[in-house]
């Protein structure tokens, strides 16, 4: 059984560019969530996907979008990057929709926007 | 407006002693609480959880206490070990939401 894996682990972009982060969920998990962790903060919920459809969204603008695929992988896309988007982006998978259950996190993708 | 607060950014404890990490919350709708541990360059890993119908949950050296009237929970680690040195996040949820609300974390250092 493989865990949650994310790629890339580190990347640097410039303001205004677009970025795609990828996540491979733990086998058998049908729900994937993305979190943003800024320096010195706890993870903040971006959105959740369940069976390939968005199922909840945090306080993030539409330029943050995502996809979930049938093979359990998912993507986080961020358009028109801003300096404040610099953060660790965490993908988490789980067995069921909704919180109240354990989330399994990947190691994260650290994005730096210059 | 932080719904989950960890007011101590750091805590230093001697090996073998008790570590107590605290967490306060404001939303009375929260009915499930979790603690995650995070080492540098790794994602958070689940440690222990508690449902709002309980006031204590124990797993080995780790015990979580919930005081609903005070909207307060704490994580006790006994005895503390140097390998416990990490950032600990408190998180909360309610069943109507599909996400966890995290605190800012407390960095625990256990000194040999």
mmCIF file of C-alpha atoms in Angstrom:
data_model
loop_
_atom_site.group_PDB
_atom_site.id
_atom_site.type_symbol
_atom_site.label_atom_id
_atom_site.label_comp_id
_atom_site.label_asym_id
_atom_site.label_seq_id
_atom_site.Cartn_x
_atom_site.Cartn_y
_atom_site.Cartn_z
ATOM 1 C CA UNK A 1 0.000 0.000 0.000
ATOM 2 C CA UNK A 2 1.607 3.281 -1.096
ATOM 3 C CA UNK A 3 1.140 6.523 0.764
ATOM 4 C CA UNK A 4 0.318 9.967 -0.566
ATOM 5 C CA UNK A 5 2.968 11.321 -2.907
ATOM 6 C CA UNK A 6 3.293 14.848 -4.249
ATOM 7 C CA UNK A 7 5.319 16.447 -7.016
ATOM 8 C CA UNK A 8 7.292 18.529 -7.409
ATOM 9 C CA UNK A 9 8.706 18.890 -3.899
ATOM 10 C CA UNK A 10 10.078 22.371 -4.560
ATOM 11 C CA UNK A 11 9.532 24.908 -7.294
ATOM 12 C CA UNK A 12 10.101 28.574 -7.981
ATOM 13 C CA UNK A 13 7.799 30.713 -10.114
ATOM 14 C CA UNK A 14 7.479 34.389 -10.863
ATOM 15 C CA UNK A 15 4.482 36.588 -10.237
ATOM 16 C CA UNK A 16 1.744 36.188 -12.852
ATOM 17 C CA UNK A 17 2.780 32.682 -13.893
ATOM 18 C CA UNK A 18 0.681 29.562 -13.537
ATOM 19 C CA UNK A 19 1.567 26.401 -11.618
ATOM 20 C CA UNK A 20 0.277 22.825 -11.480
ATOM 21 C CA UNK A 21 0.938 20.644 -8.453
ATOM 22 C CA UNK A 22 0.283 16.923 -8.518
ATOM 23 C CA UNK A 23 -0.766 14.374 -5.962
ATOM 24 C CA UNK A 24 -1.163 10.631 -5.959
ATOM 25 C CA UNK A 25 -3.606 9.554 -3.269
ATOM 26 C CA UNK A 26 -3.318 6.520 -1.054
ATOM 27 C CA UNK A 27 -4.795 3.473 -2.743
ATOM 28 C CA UNK A 28 -8.505 3.043 -2.068
ATOM 29 C CA UNK A 29 -9.069 6.617 -0.934
ATOM 30 C CA UNK A 30 -11.891 8.330 -2.797
ATOM 31 C CA UNK A 31 -11.504 11.797 -1.318
ATOM 32 C CA UNK A 32 -8.636 14.250 -1.760
ATOM 33 C CA UNK A 33 -8.180 17.620 -0.080
ATOM 34 C CA UNK A 34 -5.664 20.378 -0.669
ATOM 35 C CA UNK A 35 -4.308 22.650 2.026
ATOM 36 C CA UNK A 36 -2.043 25.693 1.950
ATOM 37 C CA UNK A 37 0.417 26.147 4.795
ATOM 38 C CA UNK A 38 2.044 29.568 4.908
ATOM 39 C CA UNK A 39 5.130 30.129 7.043
ATOM 40 C CA UNK A 40 4.286 30.054 10.745
ATOM 41 C CA UNK A 41 0.670 29.089 10.114
ATOM 42 C CA UNK A 42 -1.351 25.920 10.256
ATOM 43 C CA UNK A 43 -2.656 24.278 7.086
ATOM 44 C CA UNK A 44 -5.618 26.117 5.529
ATOM 45 C CA UNK A 45 -8.273 24.265 3.562
ATOM 46 C CA UNK A 46 -8.373 25.094 -0.151
ATOM 47 C CA UNK A 47 -10.859 22.537 -1.491
ATOM 48 C CA UNK A 48 -11.862 18.904 -1.469
ATOM 49 C CA UNK A 49 -12.685 16.497 -4.281
ATOM 50 C CA UNK A 50 -14.878 13.433 -3.916
ATOM 51 C CA UNK A 51 -15.364 11.060 -6.832
ATOM 52 C CA UNK A 52 -13.883 13.630 -9.229
ATOM 53 C CA UNK A 53 -16.160 16.503 -8.220
ATOM 54 C CA UNK A 54 -15.424 19.497 -6.011
ATOM 55 C CA UNK A 55 -17.062 18.928 -2.654
ATOM 56 C CA UNK A 56 -16.308 21.921 -0.505
ATOM 57 C CA UNK A 57 -14.100 24.954 -0.832
ATOM 58 C CA UNK A 58 -12.315 27.214 1.599
ATOM 59 C CA UNK A 59 -11.773 30.960 1.353
ATOM 60 C CA UNK A 60 -9.595 30.895 -1.756
ATOM 61 C CA UNK A 61 -10.203 32.778 -5.025
ATOM 62 C CA UNK A 62 -11.267 31.023 -8.276
ATOM 63 C CA UNK A 63 -7.713 31.185 -9.616
ATOM 64 C CA UNK A 64 -7.141 28.166 -7.344
ATOM 65 C CA UNK A 65 -8.681 25.197 -9.140
ATOM 66 C CA UNK A 66 -8.337 21.456 -9.059
ATOM 67 C CA UNK A 67 -9.025 18.131 -10.670
ATOM 68 C CA UNK A 68 -9.373 14.589 -9.399
ATOM 69 C CA UNK A 69 -8.886 11.636 -11.736
ATOM 70 C CA UNK A 70 -10.308 8.078 -11.636
ATOM 71 C CA UNK A 71 -6.887 6.653 -10.741
ATOM 72 C CA UNK A 72 -6.928 8.584 -7.422
ATOM 73 C CA UNK A 73 -4.450 11.211 -8.633
ATOM 74 C CA UNK A 74 -5.286 14.901 -8.442
ATOM 75 C CA UNK A 75 -4.000 18.323 -9.419
ATOM 76 C CA UNK A 76 -3.992 21.774 -7.901
ATOM 77 C CA UNK A 77 -3.726 24.618 -10.404
ATOM 78 C CA UNK A 78 -3.002 28.202 -9.448
ATOM 79 C CA UNK A 79 -3.234 30.942 -12.071
ATOM 80 C CA UNK A 80 -1.874 34.494 -11.976
ATOM 81 C CA UNK A 81 0.506 33.722 -9.122
ATOM 82 C CA UNK A 82 0.938 36.332 -6.419
ATOM 83 C CA UNK A 83 3.773 36.726 -3.918
ATOM 84 C CA UNK A 84 1.442 35.639 -1.081
ATOM 85 C CA UNK A 85 0.911 32.298 -2.810
ATOM 86 C CA UNK A 86 4.370 31.288 -1.582
ATOM 87 C CA UNK A 87 3.652 28.410 0.783
ATOM 88 C CA UNK A 88 3.754 24.670 1.342
ATOM 89 C CA UNK A 89 0.884 22.993 -0.482
ATOM 90 C CA UNK A 90 -0.314 19.790 1.118
ATOM 91 C CA UNK A 91 -2.430 17.105 -0.448
ATOM 92 C CA UNK A 92 -4.383 14.780 1.841
ATOM 93 C CA UNK A 93 -6.438 11.739 0.997
ATOM 94 C CA UNK A 94 -9.047 9.903 2.998
ATOM 95 C CA UNK A 95 -11.532 7.054 2.789
ATOM 96 C CA UNK A 96 -14.670 9.059 2.963
ATOM 97 C CA UNK A 97 -16.219 12.326 2.171
ATOM 98 C CA UNK A 98 -16.282 14.943 4.882
ATOM 99 C CA UNK A 99 -14.040 15.520 7.842
ATOM 100 C CA UNK A 100 -14.239 13.666 11.130
ATOM 101 C CA UNK A 101 -11.900 11.080 9.725
ATOM 102 C CA UNK A 102 -8.178 10.773 9.576
ATOM 103 C CA UNK A 103 -6.448 12.538 6.700
ATOM 104 C CA UNK A 104 -3.286 11.110 5.204
ATOM 105 C CA UNK A 105 -0.960 13.888 4.078
ATOM 106 C CA UNK A 106 1.775 13.943 1.496
ATOM 107 C CA UNK A 107 5.084 15.666 2.215
ATOM 108 C CA UNK A 108 3.972 18.766 0.343
ATOM 109 C CA UNK A 109 5.104 20.937 -2.542
ATOM 110 C CA UNK A 110 6.946 24.079 -1.495
ATOM 111 C CA UNK A 111 6.151 26.920 -3.887
ATOM 112 C CA UNK A 112 8.162 30.128 -3.932
ATOM 113 C CA UNK A 113 6.797 33.046 -5.965
ATOM 114 C CA UNK A 114 9.299 35.781 -6.818
ATOM 115 C CA UNK B 1 -10.804 35.146 13.183
ATOM 116 C CA UNK B 2 -9.110 31.965 14.320
ATOM 117 C CA UNK B 3 -11.497 29.189 15.229
ATOM 118 C CA UNK B 4 -8.741 26.926 16.561
ATOM 119 C CA UNK B 5 -6.030 28.506 18.676
ATOM 120 C CA UNK B 6 -2.750 27.159 19.929
ATOM 121 C CA UNK B 7 -1.428 29.988 22.035
ATOM 122 C CA UNK B 8 1.988 28.533 22.764
ATOM 123 C CA UNK B 9 4.248 28.657 19.707
ATOM 124 C CA UNK B 10 6.867 26.532 21.442
ATOM 125 C CA UNK B 11 7.392 24.236 24.416
ATOM 126 C CA UNK B 12 10.578 22.751 25.809
ATOM 127 C CA UNK B 13 10.499 19.670 28.040
ATOM 128 C CA UNK B 14 13.076 17.371 29.582
ATOM 129 C CA UNK B 15 13.170 13.767 28.400
ATOM 130 C CA UNK B 16 11.034 11.522 30.610
ATOM 131 C CA UNK B 17 8.800 14.352 31.826
ATOM 132 C CA UNK B 18 5.257 15.139 30.735
ATOM 133 C CA UNK B 19 4.543 17.368 27.732
ATOM 134 C CA UNK B 20 1.208 19.187 27.740
ATOM 135 C CA UNK B 21 0.087 20.911 24.564
ATOM 136 C CA UNK B 22 -3.022 23.058 24.693
ATOM 137 C CA UNK B 23 -5.649 24.040 22.160
ATOM 138 C CA UNK B 24 -8.742 26.254 22.373
ATOM 139 C CA UNK B 25 -11.606 26.512 19.924
ATOM 140 C CA UNK B 26 -14.471 28.918 19.444
ATOM 141 C CA UNK B 27 -16.970 27.066 17.241
ATOM 142 C CA UNK B 28 -19.406 25.030 19.339
ATOM 143 C CA UNK B 29 -20.376 23.074 16.204
ATOM 144 C CA UNK B 30 -17.043 21.264 16.197
ATOM 145 C CA UNK B 31 -17.594 17.656 17.165
ATOM 146 C CA UNK B 32 -14.342 15.958 16.287
ATOM 147 C CA UNK B 33 -10.823 16.916 17.244
ATOM 148 C CA UNK B 34 -7.497 15.614 16.046
ATOM 149 C CA UNK B 35 -3.813 16.094 16.754
ATOM 150 C CA UNK B 36 -1.226 15.883 14.007
ATOM 151 C CA UNK B 37 2.540 15.784 14.326
ATOM 152 C CA UNK B 38 4.833 17.280 11.699
ATOM 153 C CA UNK B 39 8.552 16.768 11.259
ATOM 154 C CA UNK B 40 10.546 19.118 8.975
ATOM 155 C CA UNK B 41 10.284 18.239 5.281
ATOM 156 C CA UNK B 42 7.447 15.797 5.953
ATOM 157 C CA UNK B 43 3.687 16.093 5.794
ATOM 158 C CA UNK B 44 1.603 16.076 8.992
ATOM 159 C CA UNK B 45 0.892 12.620 10.385
ATOM 160 C CA UNK B 46 -2.158 11.725 12.410
ATOM 161 C CA UNK B 47 -1.510 11.160 16.086
ATOM 162 C CA UNK B 48 -4.750 10.843 18.032
ATOM 163 C CA UNK B 49 -8.352 12.032 17.891
ATOM 164 C CA UNK B 50 -11.354 12.474 20.132
ATOM 165 C CA UNK B 51 -15.049 12.747 19.488
ATOM 166 C CA UNK B 52 -17.095 15.364 21.313
ATOM 167 C CA UNK B 53 -19.058 12.620 23.088
ATOM 168 C CA UNK B 54 -15.922 11.680 25.006
ATOM 169 C CA UNK B 55 -13.716 13.610 27.384
ATOM 170 C CA UNK B 56 -10.605 11.454 27.157
ATOM 171 C CA UNK B 57 -8.892 9.215 24.649
ATOM 172 C CA UNK B 58 -5.675 7.368 25.274
ATOM 173 C CA UNK B 59 -3.210 5.697 22.921
ATOM 174 C CA UNK B 60 0.013 4.537 24.495
ATOM 175 C CA UNK B 61 2.006 7.530 25.696
ATOM 176 C CA UNK B 62 -0.500 9.959 24.184
ATOM 177 C CA UNK B 63 -3.716 11.109 25.841
ATOM 178 C CA UNK B 64 -6.097 13.782 24.620
ATOM 179 C CA UNK B 65 -8.491 15.485 27.033
ATOM 180 C CA UNK B 66 -11.536 17.437 25.916
ATOM 181 C CA UNK B 67 -13.347 20.000 28.041
ATOM 182 C CA UNK B 68 -16.396 20.994 26.004
ATOM 183 C CA UNK B 69 -17.686 23.595 28.422
ATOM 184 C CA UNK B 70 -14.358 25.418 28.266
ATOM 185 C CA UNK B 71 -13.897 24.676 24.540
ATOM 186 C CA UNK B 72 -10.446 23.408 25.383
ATOM 187 C CA UNK B 73 -8.456 20.315 24.601
ATOM 188 C CA UNK B 74 -5.005 19.198 25.540
ATOM 189 C CA UNK B 75 -2.530 16.563 24.444
ATOM 190 C CA UNK B 76 -0.446 14.866 27.114
ATOM 191 C CA UNK B 77 2.697 12.944 26.213
ATOM 192 C CA UNK B 78 4.101 10.786 29.002
ATOM 193 C CA UNK B 79 6.975 10.113 29.131
ATOM 194 C CA UNK B 80 8.342 12.535 26.561
ATOM 195 C CA UNK B 81 11.098 11.274 24.284
ATOM 196 C CA UNK B 82 13.561 13.190 22.065
ATOM 197 C CA UNK B 83 11.859 11.645 19.004
ATOM 198 C CA UNK B 84 8.681 13.483 19.990
ATOM 199 C CA UNK B 85 10.349 16.772 19.031
ATOM 200 C CA UNK B 86 8.158 18.126 16.227
ATOM 201 C CA UNK B 87 5.434 20.657 15.506
ATOM 202 C CA UNK B 88 2.051 19.575 16.838
ATOM 203 C CA UNK B 89 -1.128 20.809 15.201
ATOM 204 C CA UNK B 90 -4.546 20.733 16.769
ATOM 205 C CA UNK B 91 -7.420 20.392 14.273
ATOM 206 C CA UNK B 92 -11.196 20.400 14.517
ATOM 207 C CA UNK B 93 -14.149 19.612 12.307
ATOM 208 C CA UNK B 94 -17.883 19.199 12.219
ATOM 209 C CA UNK B 95 -19.655 16.577 10.155
ATOM 210 C CA UNK B 96 -21.362 19.144 7.946
ATOM 211 C CA UNK B 97 -18.029 20.389 6.648
ATOM 212 C CA UNK B 98 -15.589 18.499 4.502
ATOM 213 C CA UNK B 99 -12.468 19.976 5.978
ATOM 214 C CA UNK B 100 -10.345 20.348 9.078
ATOM 215 C CA UNK B 101 -9.604 23.673 10.759
ATOM 216 C CA UNK B 102 -6.039 23.742 12.047
ATOM 217 C CA UNK B 103 -4.323 25.771 14.727
ATOM 218 C CA UNK B 104 -0.967 27.421 14.069
ATOM 219 C CA UNK B 105 0.951 24.656 15.792
ATOM 220 C CA UNK B 106 3.202 24.273 18.823
ATOM 221 C CA UNK B 107 6.835 23.341 18.366
ATOM 222 C CA UNK B 108 7.804 20.783 21.009
ATOM 223 C CA UNK B 109 11.461 20.257 21.878
ATOM 224 C CA UNK B 110 12.296 17.322 24.122
ATOM 225 C CA UNK B 111 15.803 17.618 25.504
ATOM 226 C CA UNK B 112 17.839 14.527 26.482
#
